[in-house]
């Protein structure tokens, strides 16, 4: 496998929001909304802070041991679990819902970024230990989002009538989707290996969260990745005081709303708190808890609690209370000795709303690191780029811009009426002088003539370009094909494509490739080209 690598700034790609770009640039407008910058100094400050924090490490390790006891894993994973008992052991965390077959490529990118950063910090700070963690958002109920994936441009949907938390849905019916994948990918070098992996993970598991756990353990156990399923009474018991504050005093809503009022002066808000930021999770349903008078109702159900009853329910069954996006991060940082959170642009944006909430509950706010992003250019696309004589970075521009560049380049600029426009400027400058010597009232007339002339020249230039473009039908088709392949649905490849075709082609070397080119604290966009 031979590849080249190029870095771009996220701003150069044109695919990231202003709040993300300003965060990466450490804009003064955003500095009040986070605690530590993405830097070695930020890491070192948090190491000191986290060493003194009151994380219940024994409960965390007990939970992980319970979770892993039914699965065979690597020595590195087992050692990482044991290490979390020690105060000099910390986590580097990323999070995602258990999307079907991992959903999109960035699911994988997040995990490898966490692994790479933990490895790098272990080298730089040998007196501490850093553990990569994938936090599974298995309580999410958005099946429309999580129950689909793309293969060769086709959207494939899991046809199931199940409702509630996706992680708890049984895997019945997924054999049909695996057979669909088999028919397309088994012809590739590692296709049969991939299909067997999917069968072992999904068809031998009772539910989606267990299947995702099994899949990721097989793929990343050798890297030492810990998969954490936080749907646990043991872990959620630590959140009872926060959940009570949310239910009875609406504290999170009050604090985050005040932050949003400030943040929204410059940016679009990513997540908005509700009065109560908890769902009730039971009987395959996950529904919002809504207060009506003195009652706490479970939305769209007949279930209702008095204040006394819901207090007792929280004490007896904390696992039935599921935090939404406003409280999820606080839950994560309460139970983990975490240093950094690696997330996408949307996640980074909503975490910026939460710093004051963390401060209120005296929980350390992690360093927020924008996850790695890549564009993978396979050899077949590289050859087409070469035939067009375009470097791949040019393809972040629109198809119209590419075509205009192609036409203009091949005509050596003949279709650009730059000289004519400059000549026009000179002509009207002379006319202006001559008219001014005769009658100053004529100056406005000269200026109007100039505007009309320049406008006419620009229209002519466009017509020349359009006429020339019609001669480039082959090149137009090539550009359209490349844009569709590298930027499916006019978006980033990583937001549509799945890891499976790459794994079927390259096997676990695909992950080695991503690991090699993954940044740690650099936060740059990467282009990986197969040679």
Short mmCIF file of C-alpha atoms in Angstrom, two decimals, residues 43-337:
data_model
loop_
_atom_site.label_atom_id
_atom_site.label_comp_id
_atom_site.label_asym_id
_atom_site.label_seq_id
_atom_site.Cartn_x
_atom_site.Cartn_y
_atom_site.Cartn_z
CA UNK A 43 -3.27 18.80 28.76
CA UNK A 44 -0.84 19.38 31.62
CA UNK A 45 -3.25 21.64 33.49
CA UNK A 46 -6.02 19.05 33.24
CA UNK A 47 -3.75 16.24 34.41
CA UNK A 48 -3.17 18.18 37.62
CA UNK A 49 -6.88 19.01 37.97
CA UNK A 50 -8.05 15.46 37.30
CA UNK A 51 -5.60 13.95 39.78
CA UNK A 52 -7.39 15.87 42.50
CA UNK A 53 -10.94 15.18 41.32
CA UNK A 54 -13.31 12.83 43.12
CA UNK A 55 -13.96 10.28 40.37
CA UNK A 56 -15.29 6.99 41.75
CA UNK A 57 -12.72 4.85 39.99
CA UNK A 58 -13.74 1.64 41.73
CA UNK A 59 -17.32 1.91 40.43
CA UNK A 60 -16.03 2.65 36.93
CA UNK A 61 -13.73 -0.39 36.96
CA UNK A 62 -16.47 -2.60 38.43
CA UNK A 63 -18.81 -1.58 35.62
CA UNK A 64 -16.21 -2.22 32.93
CA UNK A 65 -15.32 -5.60 34.38
CA UNK A 66 -19.01 -6.56 34.38
CA UNK A 67 -19.39 -5.36 30.81
CA UNK A 68 -16.31 -7.21 29.53
CA UNK A 69 -16.74 -10.47 31.42
CA UNK A 70 -18.83 -12.03 28.64
CA UNK A 71 -16.41 -11.17 25.83
CA UNK A 72 -12.88 -12.17 24.91
CA UNK A 73 -10.62 -9.14 24.59
CA UNK A 74 -6.95 -8.20 24.42
CA UNK A 75 -4.42 -7.99 27.25
CA UNK A 76 -4.06 -4.29 26.45
CA UNK A 77 -7.76 -3.68 27.07
CA UNK A 78 -7.65 -5.66 30.33
CA UNK A 79 -4.61 -3.71 31.50
CA UNK A 80 -6.27 -0.41 30.59
CA UNK A 81 -9.31 -1.32 32.69
CA UNK A 82 -7.11 -2.18 35.68
CA UNK A 83 -5.08 1.02 35.24
CA UNK A 84 -8.18 3.17 35.77
CA UNK A 85 -8.02 2.36 39.48
CA UNK A 86 -4.93 4.56 39.72
CA UNK A 87 -5.01 8.34 40.11
CA UNK A 88 -2.40 8.83 37.42
CA UNK A 89 -4.60 7.11 34.81
CA UNK A 90 -6.83 9.23 32.57
CA UNK A 91 -9.13 8.81 29.62
CA UNK A 92 -9.29 10.30 26.13
CA UNK A 93 -12.92 9.99 25.10
CA UNK A 94 -15.00 10.10 21.98
CA UNK A 95 -18.71 9.34 21.74
CA UNK A 96 -21.25 8.22 19.18
CA UNK A 97 -24.53 6.38 18.94
CA UNK A 98 -24.44 2.69 17.92
CA UNK A 99 -25.14 3.41 14.27
CA UNK A 100 -25.85 0.31 12.19
CA UNK A 101 -22.54 -1.22 11.00
CA UNK A 102 -20.93 2.02 12.35
CA UNK A 103 -22.93 4.24 9.98
CA UNK A 104 -20.46 6.69 8.43
CA UNK A 105 -16.68 6.90 8.17
CA UNK A 106 -16.33 9.60 10.80
CA UNK A 107 -17.46 7.09 13.44
CA UNK A 108 -14.17 5.29 12.77
CA UNK A 109 -12.17 8.52 12.48
CA UNK A 110 -13.26 9.58 15.97
CA UNK A 111 -12.14 6.33 17.53
CA UNK A 112 -8.75 6.27 15.82
CA UNK A 113 -8.16 9.90 16.81
CA UNK A 114 -8.76 9.00 20.46
CA UNK A 115 -6.41 6.02 20.18
CA UNK A 116 -3.67 8.05 18.51
CA UNK A 117 -3.87 10.89 21.03
CA UNK A 118 -3.77 8.47 23.99
CA UNK A 119 -0.70 6.76 22.51
CA UNK A 120 1.02 10.08 21.92
CA UNK A 121 0.36 11.29 25.46
CA UNK A 122 1.62 8.01 26.90
CA UNK A 123 4.94 8.71 25.16
CA UNK A 124 5.12 12.36 26.22
CA UNK A 125 3.96 11.89 29.84
CA UNK A 126 5.35 8.52 30.97
CA UNK A 127 4.45 9.14 34.63
CA UNK A 128 0.77 9.16 33.65
CA UNK A 129 -1.33 6.66 31.71
CA UNK A 130 -3.89 7.50 29.05
CA UNK A 131 -6.71 5.21 27.92
CA UNK A 132 -8.79 5.68 24.74
CA UNK A 133 -12.53 5.33 25.39
CA UNK A 134 -15.50 5.08 23.05
CA UNK A 135 -18.65 6.15 24.91
CA UNK A 136 -21.64 4.45 23.29
CA UNK A 137 -24.75 6.62 23.08
CA UNK A 138 -26.92 3.52 23.09
CA UNK A 139 -29.95 5.28 24.60
CA UNK A 140 -30.56 7.40 21.49
CA UNK A 141 -33.96 6.63 19.92
CA UNK A 142 -33.36 8.17 16.48
CA UNK A 143 -33.72 5.05 14.32
CA UNK A 144 -34.19 7.15 11.17
CA UNK A 145 -30.62 8.37 11.64
CA UNK A 146 -28.98 5.27 13.11
CA UNK A 147 -30.74 2.51 11.19
CA UNK A 148 -29.27 3.24 7.76
CA UNK A 149 -25.97 3.22 5.92
CA UNK A 150 -24.75 3.82 2.37
CA UNK A 151 -23.11 1.29 0.09
CA UNK A 152 -21.99 2.28 -3.42
CA UNK A 153 -24.15 5.38 -3.18
CA UNK A 154 -27.30 3.44 -2.25
CA UNK A 155 -29.02 4.16 1.04
CA UNK A 156 -29.77 0.88 2.78
CA UNK A 157 -32.37 1.02 5.58
CA UNK A 158 -33.08 -1.44 8.36
CA UNK A 159 -36.78 -2.20 8.03
CA UNK A 160 -37.89 -2.77 11.61
CA UNK A 161 -40.95 -1.71 13.61
CA UNK A 162 -39.06 -1.53 16.89
CA UNK A 163 -39.14 1.70 18.87
CA UNK A 164 -37.26 3.22 21.79
CA UNK A 165 -33.52 3.19 22.47
CA UNK A 166 -31.74 1.88 19.37
CA UNK A 167 -29.09 0.19 21.48
CA UNK A 168 -31.70 -2.07 23.05
CA UNK A 169 -33.33 -3.11 19.78
CA UNK A 170 -32.92 -6.78 18.93
CA UNK A 171 -30.93 -7.64 15.82
CA UNK A 172 -33.64 -9.67 14.11
CA UNK A 173 -33.73 -9.05 10.39
CA UNK A 174 -30.15 -7.85 10.04
CA UNK A 175 -29.18 -11.09 8.30
CA UNK A 176 -30.90 -9.73 5.17
CA UNK A 177 -28.75 -6.60 5.21
CA UNK A 178 -25.59 -8.63 5.78
CA UNK A 179 -26.49 -10.80 2.79
CA UNK A 180 -26.90 -7.62 0.75
CA UNK A 181 -23.39 -6.52 1.81
CA UNK A 182 -22.05 -10.02 1.10
CA UNK A 183 -23.28 -9.91 -2.47
CA UNK A 184 -21.32 -6.74 -3.16
CA UNK A 185 -18.18 -6.92 -1.03
CA UNK A 186 -17.30 -10.62 -0.76
CA UNK A 187 -15.43 -10.44 -4.09
CA UNK A 188 -12.85 -8.07 -2.57
CA UNK A 189 -9.69 -9.41 -0.84
CA UNK A 190 -11.00 -9.05 2.72
CA UNK A 191 -14.71 -9.20 1.89
CA UNK A 192 -15.35 -12.65 3.37
CA UNK A 193 -13.48 -11.68 6.53
CA UNK A 194 -15.70 -8.61 6.86
CA UNK A 195 -18.92 -10.57 6.33
CA UNK A 196 -17.93 -13.11 8.97
CA UNK A 197 -17.13 -10.28 11.37
CA UNK A 198 -20.59 -8.75 10.83
CA UNK A 199 -22.29 -12.11 11.30
CA UNK A 200 -20.34 -12.85 14.49
CA UNK A 201 -21.08 -9.40 15.91
CA UNK A 202 -24.70 -8.82 14.92
CA UNK A 203 -26.31 -12.21 14.43
CA UNK A 204 -24.86 -13.63 17.66
CA UNK A 205 -25.88 -10.63 19.80
CA UNK A 206 -29.24 -10.01 21.46
CA UNK A 207 -29.31 -6.28 20.73
CA UNK A 208 -27.60 -3.50 18.81
CA UNK A 209 -25.49 -2.18 21.67
CA UNK A 210 -24.04 -5.63 22.36
CA UNK A 211 -23.39 -6.12 18.64
CA UNK A 212 -21.64 -2.75 18.36
CA UNK A 213 -19.58 -3.58 21.45
CA UNK A 214 -18.54 -6.90 19.91
CA UNK A 215 -17.70 -5.31 16.55
CA UNK A 216 -15.56 -2.53 17.99
CA UNK A 217 -13.84 -4.90 20.40
CA UNK A 218 -12.80 -7.10 17.47
CA UNK A 219 -11.63 -4.15 15.39
CA UNK A 220 -9.84 -2.12 18.05
CA UNK A 221 -9.02 -4.28 21.09
CA UNK A 222 -5.39 -4.58 19.94
CA UNK A 223 -5.18 -0.78 20.19
CA UNK A 224 -6.43 -0.91 23.79
CA UNK A 225 -9.74 0.85 23.10
CA UNK A 226 -12.30 0.61 25.90
CA UNK A 227 -15.92 0.55 24.80
CA UNK A 228 -18.17 1.97 27.52
CA UNK A 229 -21.91 1.33 27.53
CA UNK A 230 -23.19 3.87 30.09
CA UNK A 231 -26.74 2.49 30.31
CA UNK A 232 -26.12 1.30 33.85
CA UNK A 233 -27.74 1.71 37.27
CA UNK A 234 -24.29 1.46 38.85
CA UNK A 235 -22.99 4.44 36.89
CA UNK A 236 -26.16 6.54 36.80
CA UNK A 237 -26.52 6.38 40.58
CA UNK A 238 -23.71 8.94 40.68
CA UNK A 239 -25.92 11.35 38.75
CA UNK A 240 -28.91 11.27 41.10
CA UNK A 241 -28.20 14.73 42.63
CA UNK A 242 -27.91 16.27 39.14
CA UNK A 243 -31.04 14.49 37.92
CA UNK A 244 -32.94 15.73 40.99
CA UNK A 245 -31.79 19.28 40.26
CA UNK A 246 -33.06 18.91 36.72
CA UNK A 247 -36.43 17.45 37.71
CA UNK A 248 -37.29 19.69 40.63
CA UNK A 249 -35.30 22.88 40.12
CA UNK A 250 -34.70 22.96 36.33
CA UNK A 251 -31.12 23.97 37.08
CA UNK A 252 -29.54 22.85 33.81
CA UNK A 253 -32.08 24.78 31.78
CA UNK A 254 -31.44 27.93 33.80
CA UNK A 255 -27.65 27.77 33.50
CA UNK A 256 -27.35 26.71 29.86
CA UNK A 257 -30.02 29.17 28.72
CA UNK A 258 -27.95 32.01 30.17
CA UNK A 259 -24.89 30.78 28.25
CA UNK A 260 -26.89 30.45 25.04
CA UNK A 261 -28.06 34.05 25.36
CA UNK A 262 -24.44 35.13 25.14
CA UNK A 263 -23.28 32.59 22.56
CA UNK A 264 -26.20 33.30 20.21
CA UNK A 265 -25.08 36.93 19.80
CA UNK A 266 -22.49 35.65 17.32
CA UNK A 267 -23.39 32.07 16.44
CA UNK A 268 -26.22 29.71 15.66
CA UNK A 269 -27.09 27.66 18.74
CA UNK A 270 -26.55 23.92 18.34
CA UNK A 271 -28.65 22.53 21.23
CA UNK A 272 -31.41 24.12 23.29
CA UNK A 273 -32.23 22.94 26.81
CA UNK A 274 -35.69 21.91 27.90
CA UNK A 275 -37.18 22.62 31.30
CA UNK A 276 -36.44 18.95 32.08
CA UNK A 277 -33.53 17.36 30.20
CA UNK A 278 -34.27 13.74 31.02
CA UNK A 279 -36.02 10.93 29.21
CA UNK A 280 -37.76 8.00 30.86
CA UNK A 281 -36.35 4.75 29.53
CA UNK A 282 -38.40 1.58 29.98
CA UNK A 283 -40.30 -1.13 28.08
CA UNK A 284 -38.52 -0.38 24.79
CA UNK A 285 -39.52 3.28 24.97
CA UNK A 286 -37.52 6.45 25.56
CA UNK A 287 -39.78 9.44 26.07
CA UNK A 288 -39.33 12.92 27.49
CA UNK A 289 -40.34 13.67 31.06
CA UNK A 290 -42.62 16.71 31.09
CA UNK A 291 -43.89 18.51 34.18
CA UNK A 292 -47.59 19.46 34.27
CA UNK A 293 -48.67 21.06 37.50
CA UNK A 294 -47.55 18.76 40.30
CA UNK A 295 -47.19 15.74 38.05
CA UNK A 296 -44.28 14.41 36.00
CA UNK A 297 -45.65 12.86 32.83
CA UNK A 298 -43.86 10.58 30.40
CA UNK A 299 -44.59 12.14 27.02
CA UNK A 300 -46.96 10.21 24.67
CA UNK A 301 -47.66 7.58 27.35
CA UNK A 302 -50.18 7.23 30.18
CA UNK A 303 -47.34 7.00 32.71
CA UNK A 304 -47.32 9.74 35.34
CA UNK A 305 -45.51 10.35 38.65
CA UNK A 306 -46.08 12.55 41.64
CA UNK A 307 -43.02 14.33 43.03
CA UNK A 308 -42.70 11.72 45.77
CA UNK A 309 -43.12 8.85 43.34
CA UNK A 310 -40.57 10.11 40.84
CA UNK A 311 -38.04 10.72 43.63
CA UNK A 312 -38.48 7.13 44.69
CA UNK A 313 -38.26 5.89 41.10
CA UNK A 314 -34.99 7.74 40.67
CA UNK A 315 -33.57 6.17 43.82
CA UNK A 316 -34.76 2.66 42.95
CA UNK A 317 -34.12 2.73 39.20
CA UNK A 318 -31.63 5.41 38.14
CA UNK A 319 -31.02 3.42 34.94
CA UNK A 320 -34.50 4.42 33.78
CA UNK A 321 -33.51 8.08 33.59
CA UNK A 322 -31.71 8.97 30.38
CA UNK A 323 -29.96 12.34 29.93
CA UNK A 324 -30.41 14.35 26.77
CA UNK A 325 -27.65 16.24 24.97
CA UNK A 326 -27.51 18.94 27.67
CA UNK A 327 -26.73 16.50 30.49
CA UNK A 328 -24.97 13.71 28.59
CA UNK A 329 -21.54 15.36 28.67
CA UNK A 330 -21.85 16.07 32.38
CA UNK A 331 -22.66 12.39 32.97
CA UNK A 332 -19.61 11.36 30.94
CA UNK A 333 -17.22 13.65 32.79
CA UNK A 334 -18.67 12.71 36.19
CA UNK A 335 -17.79 9.05 35.85
CA UNK A 336 -14.60 9.24 33.74
CA UNK A 337 -11.21 10.74 34.68
#
